[in-house]
Amino acid sequence: MAGGVVLITGAGQRLGAATARRLMDAGFFVMVHVRTSLEAAEELLNEAEQRNGRNCGCIVQADLTDDEALASMLDEVKKHRRVQADGLFGIVHNASFYSQSSFEETSLEAYRKLNRLHMEAPYFLTQQLLPELRQGKGSVIAIVDTSWGRAWSGLAHYTSSKAGLRQLMLNLAGELPDVPVNCVAPGAIMAADWEAEHFTKVLEKVPLGRSGKAEDIAAAVHHLLTTPSLSGQVLHVDGGWSLNEG
Ligand SMILES: NC(=O)c1ccc[n+]([C@@H]2O[C@H](COP(=O)([O-])OP(=O)(O)OC[C@H]3O[C@@H](n4cnc5c(N)ncnc54)[C@H](OP(=O)(O)O)[C@@H]3O)[C@@H](O)[C@H]2O)c1
């Protein structure tokens, strides 16, 4: 249903913003969640509105690791007039925090925070917004990664919380009779500031020999959202990297 409402977390910049842009241009009303990227999100919405000549979305702001902020954002989503009228056509759990630190040096506090961001917030938002998803005949998509079953040095905190998110989504896909649930697993798409050198080495292992584009992730999300028979899938958008990753 073009015109439905889609909530995307962490959508102020990078892959989340590309996904928001694609969905807004395809006719959806996107609730662009940000933690800090308010200006970028405003620009994203303004540009979409100019391109499409309509109100394409709104911004919701919260630190998803803060229980109060999360609850207040949930309330805002539920009370939004578009959500009350149409329900939700999708939730995209995209927000993430990717940083390298050795297992010995990663504090329990940092680990808990990542679990809250990658697992607890998606769990809570999906659970609390099920009535709206049902009303809007919507689906849920989580953006995971390709680390499943692999060891990435200095990233145990990140890969394990993403594995939890992936498993949460697959379990829900099997459990919920009326809400499709899927994952998109990006490969090497957009390097973080700290990993430029590592990123170049990774690309040597990608069969297609190049990084993907943010728009590829946006296209994968769009495809999953608009193909209601797809559920329980993990769509790898990685140029074949998973085949060669040791
Ligand atoms: N980039 C890649 O090549 C790649 C590869 C594999 C998987 N992925 C996955 O694809 C998704 C998008 O990737 P990306 O590189 O675009 O992500 P990113 O820039 O690392 O993070 C996306 C957004 O998450 C938000 N965020 C961080 N901490 C938060 C918190 N405590 N509460 C609420 N929001 C928070 C930030 O919002 P603000 O900016 O508003 O603070 C940030 O812009 C992520 O799930 C990532 O794990 C990406």
PDB file of C-alpha atoms and ligand atoms in Angstrom:
ATOM      1  CA  MET A   1       0.000   0.000   0.000  1.00  0.00           C
ATOM      2  CA  ALA A   2       1.884   3.106  -1.178  1.00  0.00           C
ATOM      3  CA  GLY A   3       1.064   5.878   1.257  1.00  0.00           C
ATOM      4  CA  GLY A   4       1.347   3.715   4.356  1.00  0.00           C
ATOM      5  CA  VAL A   5       3.325   4.839   7.385  1.00  0.00           C
ATOM      6  CA  VAL A   6       6.803   3.388   7.977  1.00  0.00           C
ATOM      7  CA  LEU A   7       8.909   4.011  11.079  1.00  0.00           C
ATOM      8  CA  ILE A   8      12.675   3.778  10.479  1.00  0.00           C
ATOM      9  CA  THR A   9      15.048   4.027  13.427  1.00  0.00           C
ATOM     10  CA  GLY A  10      18.389   5.782  13.008  1.00  0.00           C
ATOM     11  CA  ALA A  11      17.252   7.299   9.732  1.00  0.00           C
ATOM     12  CA  GLY A  12      18.879  10.740   9.833  1.00  0.00           C
ATOM     13  CA  GLN A  13      21.894   9.758   7.823  1.00  0.00           C
ATOM     14  CA  ARG A  14      23.738   7.044   5.885  1.00  0.00           C
ATOM     15  CA  LEU A  15      21.814   3.812   5.126  1.00  0.00           C
ATOM     16  CA  GLY A  16      18.755   4.748   7.147  1.00  0.00           C
ATOM     17  CA  ALA A  17      18.446   8.084   5.347  1.00  0.00           C
ATOM     18  CA  ALA A  18      18.782   6.397   1.942  1.00  0.00           C
ATOM     19  CA  THR A  19      15.979   4.026   2.931  1.00  0.00           C
ATOM     20  CA  ALA A  20      13.788   6.870   4.156  1.00  0.00           C
ATOM     21  CA  ARG A  21      14.421   8.776   0.903  1.00  0.00           C
ATOM     22  CA  ARG A  22      13.480   5.806  -1.259  1.00  0.00           C
ATOM     23  CA  LEU A  23      10.299   5.083   0.686  1.00  0.00           C
ATOM     24  CA  MET A  24       9.230   8.732   0.729  1.00  0.00           C
ATOM     25  CA  ASP A  25       9.778   8.933  -3.047  1.00  0.00           C
ATOM     26  CA  ALA A  26       7.711   5.743  -3.434  1.00  0.00           C
ATOM     27  CA  GLY A  27       4.737   7.382  -1.716  1.00  0.00           C
ATOM     28  CA  PHE A  28       5.142   6.305   1.898  1.00  0.00           C
ATOM     29  CA  PHE A  29       4.898   8.553   4.937  1.00  0.00           C
ATOM     30  CA  VAL A  30       8.143   7.960   6.828  1.00  0.00           C
ATOM     31  CA  MET A  31       8.598   8.538  10.544  1.00  0.00           C
ATOM     32  CA  VAL A  32      12.299   9.366  10.571  1.00  0.00           C
ATOM     33  CA  HIS A  33      13.713   8.465  13.959  1.00  0.00           C
ATOM     34  CA  VAL A  34      16.939  10.175  15.065  1.00  0.00           C
ATOM     35  CA  ARG A  35      18.976  10.359  18.229  1.00  0.00           C
ATOM     36  CA  THR A  36      21.172  13.367  17.352  1.00  0.00           C
ATOM     37  CA  SER A  37      20.905  13.899  13.567  1.00  0.00           C
ATOM     38  CA  LEU A  38      18.041  16.366  13.731  1.00  0.00           C
ATOM     39  CA  GLU A  39      19.306  18.835  11.110  1.00  0.00           C
ATOM     40  CA  ALA A  40      20.148  16.092   8.625  1.00  0.00           C
ATOM     41  CA  ALA A  41      16.661  14.624   9.089  1.00  0.00           C
ATOM     42  CA  GLU A  42      15.013  18.012   8.559  1.00  0.00           C
ATOM     43  CA  GLU A  43      16.959  18.448   5.325  1.00  0.00           C
ATOM     44  CA  LEU A  44      16.024  14.925   4.227  1.00  0.00           C
ATOM     45  CA  LEU A  45      12.324  15.653   4.780  1.00  0.00           C
ATOM     46  CA  ASN A  46      12.447  19.114   3.172  1.00  0.00           C
ATOM     47  CA  GLU A  47      14.135  17.755   0.068  1.00  0.00           C
ATOM     48  CA  ALA A  48      11.648  14.877  -0.187  1.00  0.00           C
ATOM     49  CA  GLU A  49       8.739  17.273   0.178  1.00  0.00           C
ATOM     50  CA  GLN A  50      10.120  19.514  -2.558  1.00  0.00           C
ATOM     51  CA  ARG A  51      10.695  16.553  -4.890  1.00  0.00           C
ATOM     52  CA  ASN A  52       7.290  15.001  -4.266  1.00  0.00           C
ATOM     53  CA  GLY A  53       5.110  18.014  -3.543  1.00  0.00           C
ATOM     54  CA  ARG A  54       3.525  16.505  -0.456  1.00  0.00           C
ATOM     55  CA  ASN A  55       4.051  15.930   3.239  1.00  0.00           C
ATOM     56  CA  CYS A  56       6.385  12.922   3.171  1.00  0.00           C
ATOM     57  CA  GLY A  57       7.017  12.263   6.824  1.00  0.00           C
ATOM     58  CA  CYS A  58       7.935  13.504  10.263  1.00  0.00           C
ATOM     59  CA  ILE A  59      10.770  13.249  12.744  1.00  0.00           C
ATOM     60  CA  VAL A  60      10.756  11.436  16.076  1.00  0.00           C
ATOM     61  CA  GLN A  61      13.701  11.724  18.415  1.00  0.00           C
ATOM     62  CA  ALA A  62      14.942   9.416  21.180  1.00  0.00           C
ATOM     63  CA  ASP A  63      17.978   7.731  22.582  1.00  0.00           C
ATOM     64  CA  LEU A  64      16.737   4.167  22.238  1.00  0.00           C
ATOM     65  CA  THR A  65      18.893   3.010  25.144  1.00  0.00           C
ATOM     66  CA  ASP A  66      17.004   5.330  27.501  1.00  0.00           C
ATOM     67  CA  ASP A  67      13.798   3.691  28.766  1.00  0.00           C
ATOM     68  CA  GLU A  68      11.958   6.957  29.356  1.00  0.00           C
ATOM     69  CA  ALA A  69      12.903   8.385  25.977  1.00  0.00           C
ATOM     70  CA  LEU A  70      11.881   5.132  24.294  1.00  0.00           C
ATOM     71  CA  ALA A  71       8.496   5.102  26.045  1.00  0.00           C
ATOM     72  CA  SER A  72       7.850   8.708  25.150  1.00  0.00           C
ATOM     73  CA  MET A  73       8.747   8.098  21.507  1.00  0.00           C
ATOM     74  CA  LEU A  74       6.418   5.093  21.445  1.00  0.00           C
ATOM     75  CA  ASP A  75       3.641   7.294  22.767  1.00  0.00           C
ATOM     76  CA  GLU A  76       4.351   9.901  20.084  1.00  0.00           C
ATOM     77  CA  VAL A  77       4.246   7.264  17.333  1.00  0.00           C
ATOM     78  CA  LYS A  78       0.995   5.773  18.624  1.00  0.00           C
ATOM     79  CA  LYS A  79      -0.659   9.187  18.900  1.00  0.00           C
ATOM     80  CA  HIS A  80       0.415  10.439  15.488  1.00  0.00           C
ATOM     81  CA  ARG A  81      -2.703  11.159  13.448  1.00  0.00           C
ATOM     82  CA  ARG A  82      -1.429   9.199  10.424  1.00  0.00           C
ATOM     83  CA  VAL A  83      -0.724   6.152  12.598  1.00  0.00           C
ATOM     84  CA  GLN A  84      -4.107   6.420  14.290  1.00  0.00           C
ATOM     85  CA  ALA A  85      -5.796   6.616  10.899  1.00  0.00           C
ATOM     86  CA  ASP A  86      -3.803   4.018   8.932  1.00  0.00           C
ATOM     87  CA  GLY A  87      -1.766   1.993  11.424  1.00  0.00           C
ATOM     88  CA  LEU A  88       1.811   1.137  10.465  1.00  0.00           C
ATOM     89  CA  PHE A  89       2.889  -0.369   7.163  1.00  0.00           C
ATOM     90  CA  GLY A  90       6.360  -1.071   8.472  1.00  0.00           C
ATOM     91  CA  ILE A  91       8.965  -0.764  11.173  1.00  0.00           C
ATOM     92  CA  VAL A  92      12.609  -0.824  10.113  1.00  0.00           C
ATOM     93  CA  HIS A  93      15.001  -1.466  13.000  1.00  0.00           C
ATOM     94  CA  ASN A  94      18.083   0.223  11.593  1.00  0.00           C
ATOM     95  CA  ALA A  95      19.649   2.198  14.491  1.00  0.00           C
ATOM     96  CA  SER A  96      23.040   0.900  15.446  1.00  0.00           C
ATOM     97  CA  PHE A  97      26.351   1.733  17.030  1.00  0.00           C
ATOM     98  CA  TYR A  98      29.435   0.184  15.417  1.00  0.00           C
ATOM     99  CA  SER A  99      32.755   0.546  17.153  1.00  0.00           C
ATOM    100  CA  GLN A 100      35.725  -1.732  17.618  1.00  0.00           C
ATOM    101  CA  SER A 101      37.157  -2.537  21.017  1.00  0.00           C
ATOM    102  CA  SER A 102      38.887  -5.630  22.302  1.00  0.00           C
ATOM    103  CA  PHE A 103      36.926  -8.157  24.331  1.00  0.00           C
ATOM    104  CA  GLU A 104      39.199  -7.487  27.335  1.00  0.00           C
ATOM    105  CA  GLU A 105      38.503  -3.760  27.215  1.00  0.00           C
ATOM    106  CA  THR A 106      34.783  -3.652  26.458  1.00  0.00           C
ATOM    107  CA  SER A 107      32.902  -2.816  29.641  1.00  0.00           C
ATOM    108  CA  LEU A 108      29.753  -4.597  30.704  1.00  0.00           C
ATOM    109  CA  GLU A 109      28.030  -1.218  30.573  1.00  0.00           C
ATOM    110  CA  ALA A 110      28.974  -0.715  26.906  1.00  0.00           C
ATOM    111  CA  TYR A 111      27.853  -4.270  26.137  1.00  0.00           C
ATOM    112  CA  ARG A 112      24.506  -3.739  27.846  1.00  0.00           C
ATOM    113  CA  LYS A 113      23.975  -0.517  25.952  1.00  0.00           C
ATOM    114  CA  LEU A 114      24.480  -2.244  22.635  1.00  0.00           C
ATOM    115  CA  ASN A 115      22.105  -5.028  23.626  1.00  0.00           C
ATOM    116  CA  ARG A 116      19.535  -2.406  24.497  1.00  0.00           C
ATOM    117  CA  LEU A 117      19.962  -0.674  21.168  1.00  0.00           C
ATOM    118  CA  HIS A 118      20.120  -3.770  18.959  1.00  0.00           C
ATOM    119  CA  MET A 119      17.786  -6.120  20.822  1.00  0.00           C
ATOM    120  CA  GLU A 120      15.695  -4.545  23.577  1.00  0.00           C
ATOM    121  CA  ALA A 121      14.485  -1.489  21.664  1.00  0.00           C
ATOM    122  CA  PRO A 122      13.454  -3.558  18.593  1.00  0.00           C
ATOM    123  CA  TYR A 123      11.773  -6.096  20.906  1.00  0.00           C
ATOM    124  CA  PHE A 124       9.859  -3.412  22.782  1.00  0.00           C
ATOM    125  CA  LEU A 125       8.893  -1.333  19.731  1.00  0.00           C
ATOM    126  CA  THR A 126       7.746  -4.397  17.768  1.00  0.00           C
ATOM    127  CA  GLN A 127       5.735  -5.717  20.714  1.00  0.00           C
ATOM    128  CA  GLN A 128       4.111  -2.411  21.582  1.00  0.00           C
ATOM    129  CA  LEU A 129       3.333  -1.486  17.985  1.00  0.00           C
ATOM    130  CA  LEU A 130       1.810  -4.837  16.984  1.00  0.00           C
ATOM    131  CA  PRO A 131      -1.752  -3.437  17.040  1.00  0.00           C
ATOM    132  CA  GLU A 132      -0.703  -0.645  14.676  1.00  0.00           C
ATOM    133  CA  LEU A 133       1.164  -3.110  12.443  1.00  0.00           C
ATOM    134  CA  ARG A 134      -1.917  -5.304  12.290  1.00  0.00           C
ATOM    135  CA  GLN A 135      -4.127  -2.318  11.538  1.00  0.00           C
ATOM    136  CA  GLY A 136      -1.826  -1.219   8.694  1.00  0.00           C
ATOM    137  CA  LYS A 137      -1.161  -4.780   7.410  1.00  0.00           C
ATOM    138  CA  GLY A 138       2.463  -3.976   8.003  1.00  0.00           C
ATOM    139  CA  SER A 139       5.708  -5.874   8.370  1.00  0.00           C
ATOM    140  CA  VAL A 140       8.917  -5.639  10.376  1.00  0.00           C
ATOM    141  CA  ILE A 141      12.442  -5.487   9.008  1.00  0.00           C
ATOM    142  CA  ALA A 142      15.691  -5.490  10.961  1.00  0.00           C
ATOM    143  CA  ILE A 143      18.985  -4.423   9.481  1.00  0.00           C
ATOM    144  CA  VAL A 144      21.525  -6.965  10.689  1.00  0.00           C
ATOM    145  CA  ASP A 145      24.897  -7.825   9.148  1.00  0.00           C
ATOM    146  CA  THR A 146      26.859 -10.756   7.692  1.00  0.00           C
ATOM    147  CA  SER A 147      28.747 -11.705  10.867  1.00  0.00           C
ATOM    148  CA  TRP A 148      26.441 -14.624  11.764  1.00  0.00           C
ATOM    149  CA  GLY A 149      28.590 -17.660  12.675  1.00  0.00           C
ATOM    150  CA  ARG A 150      31.821 -15.737  12.130  1.00  0.00           C
ATOM    151  CA  ALA A 151      34.400 -14.064  14.363  1.00  0.00           C
ATOM    152  CA  TRP A 152      35.147 -10.394  13.710  1.00  0.00           C
ATOM    153  CA  SER A 153      38.077  -9.158  15.745  1.00  0.00           C
ATOM    154  CA  GLY A 154      37.232  -6.572  18.405  1.00  0.00           C
ATOM    155  CA  LEU A 155      33.547  -6.738  17.562  1.00  0.00           C
ATOM    156  CA  ALA A 156      32.140  -9.495  19.804  1.00  0.00           C
ATOM    157  CA  HIS A 157      29.867  -6.958  21.530  1.00  0.00           C
ATOM    158  CA  TYR A 158      28.495  -5.791  18.171  1.00  0.00           C
ATOM    159  CA  THR A 159      28.168  -9.148  16.381  1.00  0.00           C
ATOM    160  CA  SER A 160      26.530 -10.908  19.333  1.00  0.00           C
ATOM    161  CA  SER A 161      23.883  -8.218  19.755  1.00  0.00           C
ATOM    162  CA  LYS A 162      23.186  -8.270  16.006  1.00  0.00           C
ATOM    163  CA  ALA A 163      22.893 -12.076  16.191  1.00  0.00           C
ATOM    164  CA  GLY A 164      20.309 -11.605  18.940  1.00  0.00           C
ATOM    165  CA  LEU A 165      18.377  -9.185  16.756  1.00  0.00           C
ATOM    166  CA  ARG A 166      18.485 -11.598  13.813  1.00  0.00           C
ATOM    167  CA  GLN A 167      17.229 -14.475  15.978  1.00  0.00           C
ATOM    168  CA  LEU A 168      14.515 -12.295  17.509  1.00  0.00           C
ATOM    169  CA  MET A 169      13.258 -11.452  14.018  1.00  0.00           C
ATOM    170  CA  LEU A 170      13.333 -15.063  12.796  1.00  0.00           C
ATOM    171  CA  ASN A 171      11.539 -16.267  15.913  1.00  0.00           C
ATOM    172  CA  LEU A 172       8.849 -13.628  15.462  1.00  0.00           C
ATOM    173  CA  ALA A 173       8.532 -14.547  11.788  1.00  0.00           C
ATOM    174  CA  GLY A 174       7.672 -18.077  12.891  1.00  0.00           C
ATOM    175  CA  GLU A 175       5.466 -16.975  15.744  1.00  0.00           C
ATOM    176  CA  LEU A 176       3.353 -14.151  14.370  1.00  0.00           C
ATOM    177  CA  PRO A 177       0.664 -15.398  12.027  1.00  0.00           C
ATOM    178  CA  ASP A 178      -0.206 -12.046  10.512  1.00  0.00           C
ATOM    179  CA  VAL A 179       2.904  -9.853  10.519  1.00  0.00           C
ATOM    180  CA  PRO A 180       5.751 -10.651   8.108  1.00  0.00           C
ATOM    181  CA  VAL A 181       9.201 -10.243   9.685  1.00  0.00           C
ATOM    182  CA  ASN A 182      12.466 -10.171   7.738  1.00  0.00           C
ATOM    183  CA  CYS A 183      16.073  -9.033   7.899  1.00  0.00           C
ATOM    184  CA  VAL A 184      18.405  -7.281   5.501  1.00  0.00           C
ATOM    185  CA  ALA A 185      22.076  -8.134   5.995  1.00  0.00           C
ATOM    186  CA  PRO A 186      24.293  -5.492   4.420  1.00  0.00           C
ATOM    187  CA  GLY A 187      27.870  -6.381   3.533  1.00  0.00           C
ATOM    188  CA  ALA A 188      30.545  -3.724   3.130  1.00  0.00           C
ATOM    189  CA  ILE A 189      28.398  -0.770   2.166  1.00  0.00           C
ATOM    190  CA  MET A 190      29.622   2.379   3.894  1.00  0.00           C
ATOM    191  CA  ALA A 191      32.770   2.382   6.032  1.00  0.00           C
ATOM    192  CA  ALA A 192      32.751   3.798   9.538  1.00  0.00           C
ATOM    193  CA  ASP A 193      35.328   6.540  10.156  1.00  0.00           C
ATOM    194  CA  TRP A 194      37.681   4.195  11.995  1.00  0.00           C
ATOM    195  CA  GLU A 195      37.753   1.304   9.489  1.00  0.00           C
ATOM    196  CA  ALA A 196      38.851   2.747   6.128  1.00  0.00           C
ATOM    197  CA  GLU A 197      41.902   0.470   5.834  1.00  0.00           C
ATOM    198  CA  HIS A 198      40.041  -2.641   6.972  1.00  0.00           C
ATOM    199  CA  PHE A 199      37.184  -1.822   4.578  1.00  0.00           C
ATOM    200  CA  THR A 200      39.575  -1.809   1.586  1.00  0.00           C
ATOM    201  CA  LYS A 201      40.861  -5.252   2.610  1.00  0.00           C
ATOM    202  CA  VAL A 202      37.319  -6.564   2.955  1.00  0.00           C
ATOM    203  CA  LEU A 203      36.507  -5.483  -0.586  1.00  0.00           C
ATOM    204  CA  GLU A 204      39.234  -7.836  -1.870  1.00  0.00           C
ATOM    205  CA  LYS A 205      37.061 -10.718  -0.614  1.00  0.00           C
ATOM    206  CA  VAL A 206      33.845  -9.495  -2.223  1.00  0.00           C
ATOM    207  CA  PRO A 207      33.156 -11.477  -5.407  1.00  0.00           C
ATOM    208  CA  LEU A 208      31.626  -8.437  -7.093  1.00  0.00           C
ATOM    209  CA  GLY A 209      34.800  -6.531  -6.157  1.00  0.00           C
ATOM    210  CA  ARG A 210      33.111  -3.384  -4.927  1.00  0.00           C
ATOM    211  CA  SER A 211      31.213  -2.040  -1.957  1.00  0.00           C
ATOM    212  CA  GLY A 212      27.465  -1.854  -2.213  1.00  0.00           C
ATOM    213  CA  LYS A 213      25.538   1.393  -2.133  1.00  0.00           C
ATOM    214  CA  ALA A 214      23.212   2.745   0.523  1.00  0.00           C
ATOM    215  CA  GLU A 215      20.535   2.680  -2.200  1.00  0.00           C
ATOM    216  CA  ASP A 216      20.974  -1.125  -2.480  1.00  0.00           C
ATOM    217  CA  ILE A 217      19.932  -1.481   1.150  1.00  0.00           C
ATOM    218  CA  ALA A 218      17.022   0.899   0.563  1.00  0.00           C
ATOM    219  CA  ALA A 219      15.928  -1.190  -2.437  1.00  0.00           C
ATOM    220  CA  ALA A 220      16.106  -4.421  -0.403  1.00  0.00           C
ATOM    221  CA  VAL A 221      13.974  -2.908   2.374  1.00  0.00           C
ATOM    222  CA  HIS A 222      11.468  -1.593  -0.164  1.00  0.00           C
ATOM    223  CA  HIS A 223      11.248  -5.022  -1.802  1.00  0.00           C
ATOM    224  CA  LEU A 224      10.647  -6.835   1.504  1.00  0.00           C
ATOM    225  CA  LEU A 225       8.085  -4.283   2.622  1.00  0.00           C
ATOM    226  CA  THR A 226       6.077  -4.539  -0.553  1.00  0.00           C
ATOM    227  CA  THR A 227       6.165  -8.335  -1.003  1.00  0.00           C
ATOM    228  CA  PRO A 228       3.763  -9.643   1.645  1.00  0.00           C
ATOM    229  CA  SER A 229       4.529 -13.337   1.100  1.00  0.00           C
ATOM    230  CA  LEU A 230       8.129 -12.865   2.222  1.00  0.00           C
ATOM    231  CA  SER A 231       8.672 -13.669   5.887  1.00  0.00           C
ATOM    232  CA  GLY A 232      11.556 -15.200   7.835  1.00  0.00           C
ATOM    233  CA  GLN A 233      14.114 -14.150   5.234  1.00  0.00           C
ATOM    234  CA  VAL A 234      17.595 -12.755   5.755  1.00  0.00           C
ATOM    235  CA  LEU A 235      18.420 -10.979   2.532  1.00  0.00           C
ATOM    236  CA  HIS A 236      22.181 -10.629   2.134  1.00  0.00           C
ATOM    237  CA  VAL A 237      23.074  -7.493   0.201  1.00  0.00           C
ATOM    238  CA  ASP A 238      26.817  -8.022   0.176  1.00  0.00           C
ATOM    239  CA  GLY A 239      28.054  -8.628  -3.368  1.00  0.00           C
ATOM    240  CA  GLY A 240      28.584 -12.299  -2.440  1.00  0.00           C
ATOM    241  CA  TRP A 241      31.000 -11.464   0.425  1.00  0.00           C
ATOM    242  CA  SER A 242      29.440 -14.134   2.686  1.00  0.00           C
ATOM    243  CA  LEU A 243      30.623 -16.821   0.248  1.00  0.00           C
ATOM    244  CA  ASN A 244      34.269 -15.825   0.653  1.00  0.00           C
ATOM    245  CA  GLU A 245      34.347 -14.687   4.265  1.00  0.00           C
ATOM    246  CA  GLY A 246      36.470 -17.070   6.298  1.00  0.00           C
TER     247      GLY A 246
HETATM  248  N1  LIG B   1      27.467   0.678   6.913  1.00  0.00           N
HETATM  249  C1  LIG B   1      27.633  -0.579   6.544  1.00  0.00           C
HETATM  250  O1  LIG B   1      28.386  -0.882   5.592  1.00  0.00           O
HETATM  251  C2  LIG B   1      26.901  -1.680   7.249  1.00  0.00           C
HETATM  252  C3  LIG B   1      27.357  -2.999   7.153  1.00  0.00           C
HETATM  253  C4  LIG B   1      26.661  -4.004   7.818  1.00  0.00           C
HETATM  254  C5  LIG B   1      25.527  -3.706   8.551  1.00  0.00           C
HETATM  255  N2  LIG B   1      25.110  -2.405   8.640  1.00  0.00           N
HETATM  256  C6  LIG B   1      23.911  -2.108   9.422  1.00  0.00           C
HETATM  257  O2  LIG B   1      23.069  -1.249   8.648  1.00  0.00           O
HETATM  258  C7  LIG B   1      22.430  -0.281   9.489  1.00  0.00           C
HETATM  259  C8  LIG B   1      22.746   1.120   8.997  1.00  0.00           C
HETATM  260  O3  LIG B   1      24.142   1.261   8.901  1.00  0.00           O
HETATM  261  P1  LIG B   1      24.834   2.694   9.094  1.00  0.00           P
HETATM  262  O4  LIG B   1      26.284   2.476   8.907  1.00  0.00           O
HETATM  263  O5  LIG B   1      24.085   3.673   8.286  1.00  0.00           O
HETATM  264  O6  LIG B   1      24.500   2.895  10.664  1.00  0.00           O
HETATM  265  P2  LIG B   1      25.156   3.938  11.690  1.00  0.00           P
HETATM  266  O7  LIG B   1      25.505   5.174  10.962  1.00  0.00           O
HETATM  267  O8  LIG B   1      26.246   3.241  12.463  1.00  0.00           O
HETATM  268  O9  LIG B   1      23.958   4.160  12.716  1.00  0.00           O
HETATM  269  C9  LIG B   1      22.665   4.581  12.281  1.00  0.00           C
HETATM  270  C10 LIG B   1      22.049   5.503  13.277  1.00  0.00           C
HETATM  271  O10 LIG B   1      21.849   4.857  14.519  1.00  0.00           O
HETATM  272  C11 LIG B   1      21.544   5.881  15.447  1.00  0.00           C
HETATM  273  N3  LIG B   1      21.885   5.535  16.832  1.00  0.00           N
HETATM  274  C12 LIG B   1      23.086   5.224  17.365  1.00  0.00           C
HETATM  275  N4  LIG B   1      22.987   5.065  18.703  1.00  0.00           N
HETATM  276  C13 LIG B   1      21.675   5.295  19.015  1.00  0.00           C
HETATM  277  C14 LIG B   1      20.946   5.310  20.232  1.00  0.00           C
HETATM  278  N5  LIG B   1      21.518   5.071  21.416  1.00  0.00           N
HETATM  279  N6  LIG B   1      19.618   5.590  20.170  1.00  0.00           N
HETATM  280  C15 LIG B   1      19.031   5.850  18.997  1.00  0.00           C
HETATM  281  N7  LIG B   1      19.665   5.855  17.816  1.00  0.00           N
HETATM  282  C16 LIG B   1      20.978   5.585  17.829  1.00  0.00           C
HETATM  283  C17 LIG B   1      22.360   7.111  15.028  1.00  0.00           C
HETATM  284  O11 LIG B   1      21.428   8.204  14.996  1.00  0.00           O
HETATM  285  P3  LIG B   1      21.872   9.755  15.137  1.00  0.00           P
HETATM  286  O12 LIG B   1      22.809   9.998  13.988  1.00  0.00           O
HETATM  287  O13 LIG B   1      20.581  10.456  15.023  1.00  0.00           O
HETATM  288  O14 LIG B   1      22.537   9.904  16.471  1.00  0.00           O
HETATM  289  C18 LIG B   1      22.893   6.721  13.638  1.00  0.00           C
HETATM  290  O15 LIG B   1      22.767   7.726  12.668  1.00  0.00           O
HETATM  291  C19 LIG B   1      22.924  -0.554  10.906  1.00  0.00           C
HETATM  292  O16 LIG B   1      22.004  -1.361  11.597  1.00  0.00           O
HETATM  293  C20 LIG B   1      24.224  -1.308  10.690  1.00  0.00           C
HETATM  294  O17 LIG B   1      24.552  -2.166  11.757  1.00  0.00           O
HETATM  295  C21 LIG B   1      25.766  -1.387   8.026  1.00  0.00           C
END
